Coordinates of C-alpha atoms in Angstrom, one line a residue:
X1 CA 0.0 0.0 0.0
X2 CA 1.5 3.2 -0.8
X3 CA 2.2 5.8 1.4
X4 CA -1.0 8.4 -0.4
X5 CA -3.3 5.4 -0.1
X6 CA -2.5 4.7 3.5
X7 CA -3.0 7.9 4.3
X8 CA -6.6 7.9 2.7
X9 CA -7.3 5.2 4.2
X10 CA -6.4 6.1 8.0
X11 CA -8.5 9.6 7.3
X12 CA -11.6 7.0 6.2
X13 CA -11.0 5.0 9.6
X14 CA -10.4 8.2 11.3
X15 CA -13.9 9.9 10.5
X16 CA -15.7 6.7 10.5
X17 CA -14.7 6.1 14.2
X18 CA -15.3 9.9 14.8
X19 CA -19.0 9.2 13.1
X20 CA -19.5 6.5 15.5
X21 CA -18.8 8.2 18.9
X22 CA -20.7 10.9 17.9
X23 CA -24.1 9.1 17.6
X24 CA -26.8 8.8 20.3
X25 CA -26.9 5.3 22.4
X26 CA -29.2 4.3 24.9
X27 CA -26.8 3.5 27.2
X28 CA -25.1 6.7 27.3
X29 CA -25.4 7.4 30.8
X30 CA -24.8 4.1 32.6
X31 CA -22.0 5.2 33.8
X32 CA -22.2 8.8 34.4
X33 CA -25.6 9.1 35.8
X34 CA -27.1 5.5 35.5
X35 CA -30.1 7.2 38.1
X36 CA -30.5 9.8 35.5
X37 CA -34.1 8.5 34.0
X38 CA -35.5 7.0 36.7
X39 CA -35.3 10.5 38.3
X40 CA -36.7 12.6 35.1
X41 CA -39.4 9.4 34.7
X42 CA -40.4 10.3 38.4
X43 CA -40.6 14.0 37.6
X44 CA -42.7 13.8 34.8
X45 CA -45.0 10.5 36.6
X46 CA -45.4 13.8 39.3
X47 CA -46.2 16.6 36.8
X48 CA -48.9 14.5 35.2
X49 CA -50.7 13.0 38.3
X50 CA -50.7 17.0 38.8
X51 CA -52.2 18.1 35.1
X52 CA -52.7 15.4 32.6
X53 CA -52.6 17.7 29.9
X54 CA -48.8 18.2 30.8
X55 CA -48.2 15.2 28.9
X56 CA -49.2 16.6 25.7
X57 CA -47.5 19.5 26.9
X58 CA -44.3 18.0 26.9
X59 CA -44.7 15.8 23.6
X60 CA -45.2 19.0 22.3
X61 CA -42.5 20.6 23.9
X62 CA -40.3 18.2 22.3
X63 CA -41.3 18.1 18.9
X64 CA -41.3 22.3 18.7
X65 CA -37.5 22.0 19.8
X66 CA -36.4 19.1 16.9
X67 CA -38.1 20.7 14.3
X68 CA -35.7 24.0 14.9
X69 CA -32.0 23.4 14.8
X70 CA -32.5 19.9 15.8
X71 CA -33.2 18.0 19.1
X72 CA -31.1 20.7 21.3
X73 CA -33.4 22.3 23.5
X74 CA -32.8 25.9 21.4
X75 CA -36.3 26.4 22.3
X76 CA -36.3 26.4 26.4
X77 CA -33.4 29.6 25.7
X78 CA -35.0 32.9 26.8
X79 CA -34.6 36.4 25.3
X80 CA -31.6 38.3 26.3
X81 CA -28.8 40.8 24.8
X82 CA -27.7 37.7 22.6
X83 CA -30.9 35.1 22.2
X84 CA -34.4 36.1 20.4
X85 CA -36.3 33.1 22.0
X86 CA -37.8 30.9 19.7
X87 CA -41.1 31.0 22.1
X88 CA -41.4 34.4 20.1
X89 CA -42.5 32.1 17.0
X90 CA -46.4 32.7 16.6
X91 CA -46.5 28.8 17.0
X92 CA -45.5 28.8 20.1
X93 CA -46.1 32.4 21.8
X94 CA -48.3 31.4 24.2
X95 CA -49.1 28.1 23.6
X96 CA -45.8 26.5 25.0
X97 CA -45.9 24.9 28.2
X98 CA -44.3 22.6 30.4
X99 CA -40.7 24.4 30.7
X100 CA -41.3 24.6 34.2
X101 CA -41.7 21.0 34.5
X102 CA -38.1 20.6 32.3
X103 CA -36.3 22.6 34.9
X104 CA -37.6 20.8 37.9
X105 CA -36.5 17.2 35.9
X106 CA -32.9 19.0 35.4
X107 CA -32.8 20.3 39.3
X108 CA -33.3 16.9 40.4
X109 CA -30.7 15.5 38.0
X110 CA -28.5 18.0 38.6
X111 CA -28.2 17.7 42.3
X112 CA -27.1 13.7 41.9
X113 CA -25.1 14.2 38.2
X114 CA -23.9 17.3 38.2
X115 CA -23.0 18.8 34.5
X116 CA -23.4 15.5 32.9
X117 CA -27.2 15.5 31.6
X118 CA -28.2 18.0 28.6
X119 CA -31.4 19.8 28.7
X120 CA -32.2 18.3 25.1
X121 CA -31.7 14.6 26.5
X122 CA -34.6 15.4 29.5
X123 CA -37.0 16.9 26.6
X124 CA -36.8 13.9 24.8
X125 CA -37.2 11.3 27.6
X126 CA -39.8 13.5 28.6
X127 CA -41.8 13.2 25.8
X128 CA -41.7 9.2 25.9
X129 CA -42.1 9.5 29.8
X130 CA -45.6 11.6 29.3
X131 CA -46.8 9.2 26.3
X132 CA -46.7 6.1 29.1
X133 CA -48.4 8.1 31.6
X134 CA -51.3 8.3 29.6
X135 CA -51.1 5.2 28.2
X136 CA -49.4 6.0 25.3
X137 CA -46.7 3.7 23.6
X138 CA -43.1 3.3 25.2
X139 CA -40.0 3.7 23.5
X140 CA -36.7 3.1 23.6
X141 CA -35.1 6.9 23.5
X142 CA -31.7 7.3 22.4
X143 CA -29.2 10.1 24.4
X144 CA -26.1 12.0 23.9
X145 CA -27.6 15.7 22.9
X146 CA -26.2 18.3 24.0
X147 CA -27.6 21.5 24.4
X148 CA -27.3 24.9 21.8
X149 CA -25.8 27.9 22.6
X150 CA -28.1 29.4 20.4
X151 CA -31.5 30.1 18.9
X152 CA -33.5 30.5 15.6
X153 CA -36.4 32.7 15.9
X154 CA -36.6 32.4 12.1
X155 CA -36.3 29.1 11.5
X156 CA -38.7 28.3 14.4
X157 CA -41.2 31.0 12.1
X158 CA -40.7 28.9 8.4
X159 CA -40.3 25.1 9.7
X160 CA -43.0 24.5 12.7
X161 CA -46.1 24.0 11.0
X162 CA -49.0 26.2 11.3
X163 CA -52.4 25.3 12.2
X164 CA -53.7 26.4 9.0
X165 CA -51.0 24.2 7.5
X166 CA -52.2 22.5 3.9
X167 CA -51.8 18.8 3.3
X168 CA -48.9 19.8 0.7
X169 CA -47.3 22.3 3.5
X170 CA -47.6 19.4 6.4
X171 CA -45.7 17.0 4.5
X172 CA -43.1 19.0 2.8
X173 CA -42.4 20.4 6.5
X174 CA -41.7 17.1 7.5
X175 CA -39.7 16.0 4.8
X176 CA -37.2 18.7 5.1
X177 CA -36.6 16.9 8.9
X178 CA -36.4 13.5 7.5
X179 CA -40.0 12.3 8.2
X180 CA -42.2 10.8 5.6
X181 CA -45.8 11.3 5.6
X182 CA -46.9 7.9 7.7
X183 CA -44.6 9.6 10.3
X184 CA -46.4 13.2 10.0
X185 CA -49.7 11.5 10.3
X186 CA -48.6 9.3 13.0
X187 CA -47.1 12.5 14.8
X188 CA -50.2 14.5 14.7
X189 CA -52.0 12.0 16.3
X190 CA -50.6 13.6 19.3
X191 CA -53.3 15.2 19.2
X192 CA -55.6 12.5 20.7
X193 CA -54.4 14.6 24.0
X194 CA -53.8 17.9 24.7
X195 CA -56.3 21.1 24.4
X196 CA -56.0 24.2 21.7
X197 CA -56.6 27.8 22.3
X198 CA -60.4 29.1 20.9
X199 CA -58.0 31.9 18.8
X200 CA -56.6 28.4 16.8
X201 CA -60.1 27.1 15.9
X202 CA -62.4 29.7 15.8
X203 CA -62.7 30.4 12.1
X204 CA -62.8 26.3 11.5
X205 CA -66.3 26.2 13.6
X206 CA -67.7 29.6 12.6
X207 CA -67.0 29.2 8.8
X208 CA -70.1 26.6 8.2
X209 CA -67.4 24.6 6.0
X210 CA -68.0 21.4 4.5
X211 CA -65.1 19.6 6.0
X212 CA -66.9 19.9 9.4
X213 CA -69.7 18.1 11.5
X214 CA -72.3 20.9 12.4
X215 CA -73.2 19.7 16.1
X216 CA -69.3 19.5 16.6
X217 CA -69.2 23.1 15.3
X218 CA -72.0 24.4 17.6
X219 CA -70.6 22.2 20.7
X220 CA -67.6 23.8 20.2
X221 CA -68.8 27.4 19.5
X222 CA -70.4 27.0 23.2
X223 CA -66.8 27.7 24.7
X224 CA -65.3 29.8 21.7
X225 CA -67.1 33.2 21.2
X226 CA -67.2 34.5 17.7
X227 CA -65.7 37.6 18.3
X228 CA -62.1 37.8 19.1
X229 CA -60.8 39.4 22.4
X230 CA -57.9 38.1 24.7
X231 CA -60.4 36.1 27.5
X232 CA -61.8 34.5 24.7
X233 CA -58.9 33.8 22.8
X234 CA -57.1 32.2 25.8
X235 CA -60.2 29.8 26.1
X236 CA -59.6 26.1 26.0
X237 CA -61.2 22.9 24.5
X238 CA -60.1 19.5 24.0
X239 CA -58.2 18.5 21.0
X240 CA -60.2 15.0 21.4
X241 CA -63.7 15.6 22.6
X242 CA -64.5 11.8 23.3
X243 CA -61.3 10.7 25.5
X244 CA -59.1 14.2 26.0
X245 CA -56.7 12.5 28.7
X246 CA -56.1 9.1 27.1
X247 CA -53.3 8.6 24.4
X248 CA -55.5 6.1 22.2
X249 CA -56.9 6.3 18.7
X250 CA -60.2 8.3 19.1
X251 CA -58.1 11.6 17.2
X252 CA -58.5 9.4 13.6
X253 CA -61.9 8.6 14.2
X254 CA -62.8 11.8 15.0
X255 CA -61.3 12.9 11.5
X256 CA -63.8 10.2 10.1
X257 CA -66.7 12.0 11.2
X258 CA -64.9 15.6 10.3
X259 CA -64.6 16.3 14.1
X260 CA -61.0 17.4 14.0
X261 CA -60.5 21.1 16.2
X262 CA -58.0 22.1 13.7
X263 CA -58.0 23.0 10.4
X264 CA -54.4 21.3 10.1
X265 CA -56.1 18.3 12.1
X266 CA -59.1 17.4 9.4
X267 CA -56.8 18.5 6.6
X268 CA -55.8 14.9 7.2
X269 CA -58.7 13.3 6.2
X270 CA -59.8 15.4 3.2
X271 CA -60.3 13.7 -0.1
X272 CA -56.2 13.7 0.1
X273 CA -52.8 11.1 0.2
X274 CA -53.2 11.0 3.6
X275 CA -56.8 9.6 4.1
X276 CA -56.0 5.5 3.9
X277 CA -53.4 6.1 6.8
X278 CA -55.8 7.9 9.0
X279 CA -58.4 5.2 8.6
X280 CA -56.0 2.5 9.2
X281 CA -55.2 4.1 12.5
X282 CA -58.8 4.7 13.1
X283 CA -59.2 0.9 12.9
X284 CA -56.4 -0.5 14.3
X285 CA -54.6 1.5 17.9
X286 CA -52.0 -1.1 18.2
X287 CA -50.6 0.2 14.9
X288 CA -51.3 3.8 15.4
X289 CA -49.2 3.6 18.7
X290 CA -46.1 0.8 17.2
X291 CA -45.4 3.9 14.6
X292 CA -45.8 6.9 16.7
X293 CA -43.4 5.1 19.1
X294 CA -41.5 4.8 15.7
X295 CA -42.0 8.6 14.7
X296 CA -40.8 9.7 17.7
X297 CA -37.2 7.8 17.6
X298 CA -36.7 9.4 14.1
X299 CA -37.8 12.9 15.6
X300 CA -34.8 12.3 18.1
X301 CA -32.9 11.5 15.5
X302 CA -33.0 14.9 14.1
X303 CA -29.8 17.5 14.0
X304 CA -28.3 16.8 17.5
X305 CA -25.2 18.3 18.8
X306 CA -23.2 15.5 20.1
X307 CA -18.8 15.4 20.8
X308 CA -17.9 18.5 22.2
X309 CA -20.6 20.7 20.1
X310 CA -22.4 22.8 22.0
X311 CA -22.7 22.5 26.3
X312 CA -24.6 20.7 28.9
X313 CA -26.3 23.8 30.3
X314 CA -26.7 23.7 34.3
X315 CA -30.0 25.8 33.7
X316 CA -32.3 24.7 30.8
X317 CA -33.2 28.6 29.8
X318 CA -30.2 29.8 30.1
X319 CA -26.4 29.7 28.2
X320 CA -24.2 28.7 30.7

């Protein structure tokens, strides 16, 4: 072997080994916090028993940070001379919650570990944490994120979808992040949990569209006045009328019967490529929840800092 192809050689083994240590494993705290998710799955467990509608909270939480940046918890970082939070994002100004329960999950682990768990880590076995607590799937999450230094205001404006998202929009957003359209339906049937502002679906139930049931319109317009002011705005109803608190399957049949809150919800089942995997799911749960589990690994998956990128921060809305 000559001395040029040796050297090529050595630079392929080099990166590939550098590749390698720089991916997420399951495992990756066994030896430097191996209480780390029992803690965090006892922190979450806590902040559910407390509100169940933390644990869409927290999916939710989760999937707003991947989709901007990647999985590095860019979104818990709060205004200052240097950051314009990405909470400033009309998708999530006002809307995102459970940050609060993130820094109590990164207290605890910090008092036993200190320095050693990121932020972005927590938010991700968070998410699977709140899925079992309301009898959603399980799933196995790999760790190793670190956390950003940074923010993207912008990014968080152009790649979180809105919730007047098209069919066309919802799955070109995911693409662009890797996920194909099963995994975009699967995703939004987060939505079998969780509650939605009256300011997100009050045009859907006052518009006397076709895509929509009319008793589920005027059930709805019971708790969503028709004119716009910041009380009712701020009002709440369930994403999933029949079972709000129970991560099962009742979101897709609800799309059957064109009972979807959101416009970006019943956009799913609407004449379009997406309608044969929402009536799968409506028919079978056990498949519904094998590929969110699925989904959710993938979203993990996305853009992570990992090596000695980024920093573990010792408070999740601040830079160290």
């Amino acid at each position: 072997m000559s001395s040029l192809t040796w050297a090529v050689a050595f630079m392929f083994l080099l990166s590939t080994s550098t590749t390698c240590t720089a991916q997420l494993s399951s495992t990756f705290y066994d030896n430097t916090c191996p209480n780390a998710l029992s803690t965090i799955r006892t922190a979450i467990r806590t902040a559910v028993s407390r509100e169940r509608r933390m644990a869409a909270s927290l999916i939710r939480l989760h999937f707003h940070d991947c989709f901007v940046q990647g999985c590095d918890a860019s979104l818990l970082l709060e205004d200052s001379s240097s950051i314009n939070s990405e909470k400033n994002a009309i998708q999530n100004k006002g809307s995102i919650r459970g940050e609060n329960v993130i820094e109590e999950a990164k207290s605890q682990v910090e008092s036993i570990c200190p320095g050693i768990v990121s932020c972005a880590d927590i938010l991700a076995v968070a998410a699977r944490d709140a899925s079992v607590a309301v009898g959603g799937p399980s799933w196995t999450v790999k760790l190793g994120r670190r956390d950003s230094t940074t923010a993207n205001l912008d990014e968080a404006r152009t790649d979180l979808p809105l919730f007047t998202a098209s069919l066309s929009e919802l799955i070109g957003l995911f693409d662009r992040k890797g996920l194909n359209t099963r995994d975009m339906v699967a995703l939004s049937g987060s939505h079998t949990i969780g509650q939605a502002q009256c300011a997100f679906f009050r045009n859907r139930i006052y518009n006397n569209g076709s895509d929509i049931d009319a008793n589920f319109a005027r059930t709805r317009q019971r708790g969503c006045p028709a004119a716009s002011s910041a009380e009712a705005d701020a009002k709440l109803a369930a994403l999933d009328l029949v079972t709000p608190n129970s991560f099962d399957n009742n979101y897709f049949k609800n799309l059957l019967q064109k009972k979807g809150l959101l416009e970006s919800d019943q956009i799913l089942f609407s004449g379009g490529s997406t309608d044969s995997i929402v009536n799968e799911y409506s028919k079978s749960p056990k498949t519904f929840k094998s590929d969110f589990a699925s989904a959710m690994i993938k979203m993990g998956d996305i853009g992570p800092l990992t090596g000695s990128a980024g920093q573990i921060r010792r408070i999740c809305r601040l830079v160290n």
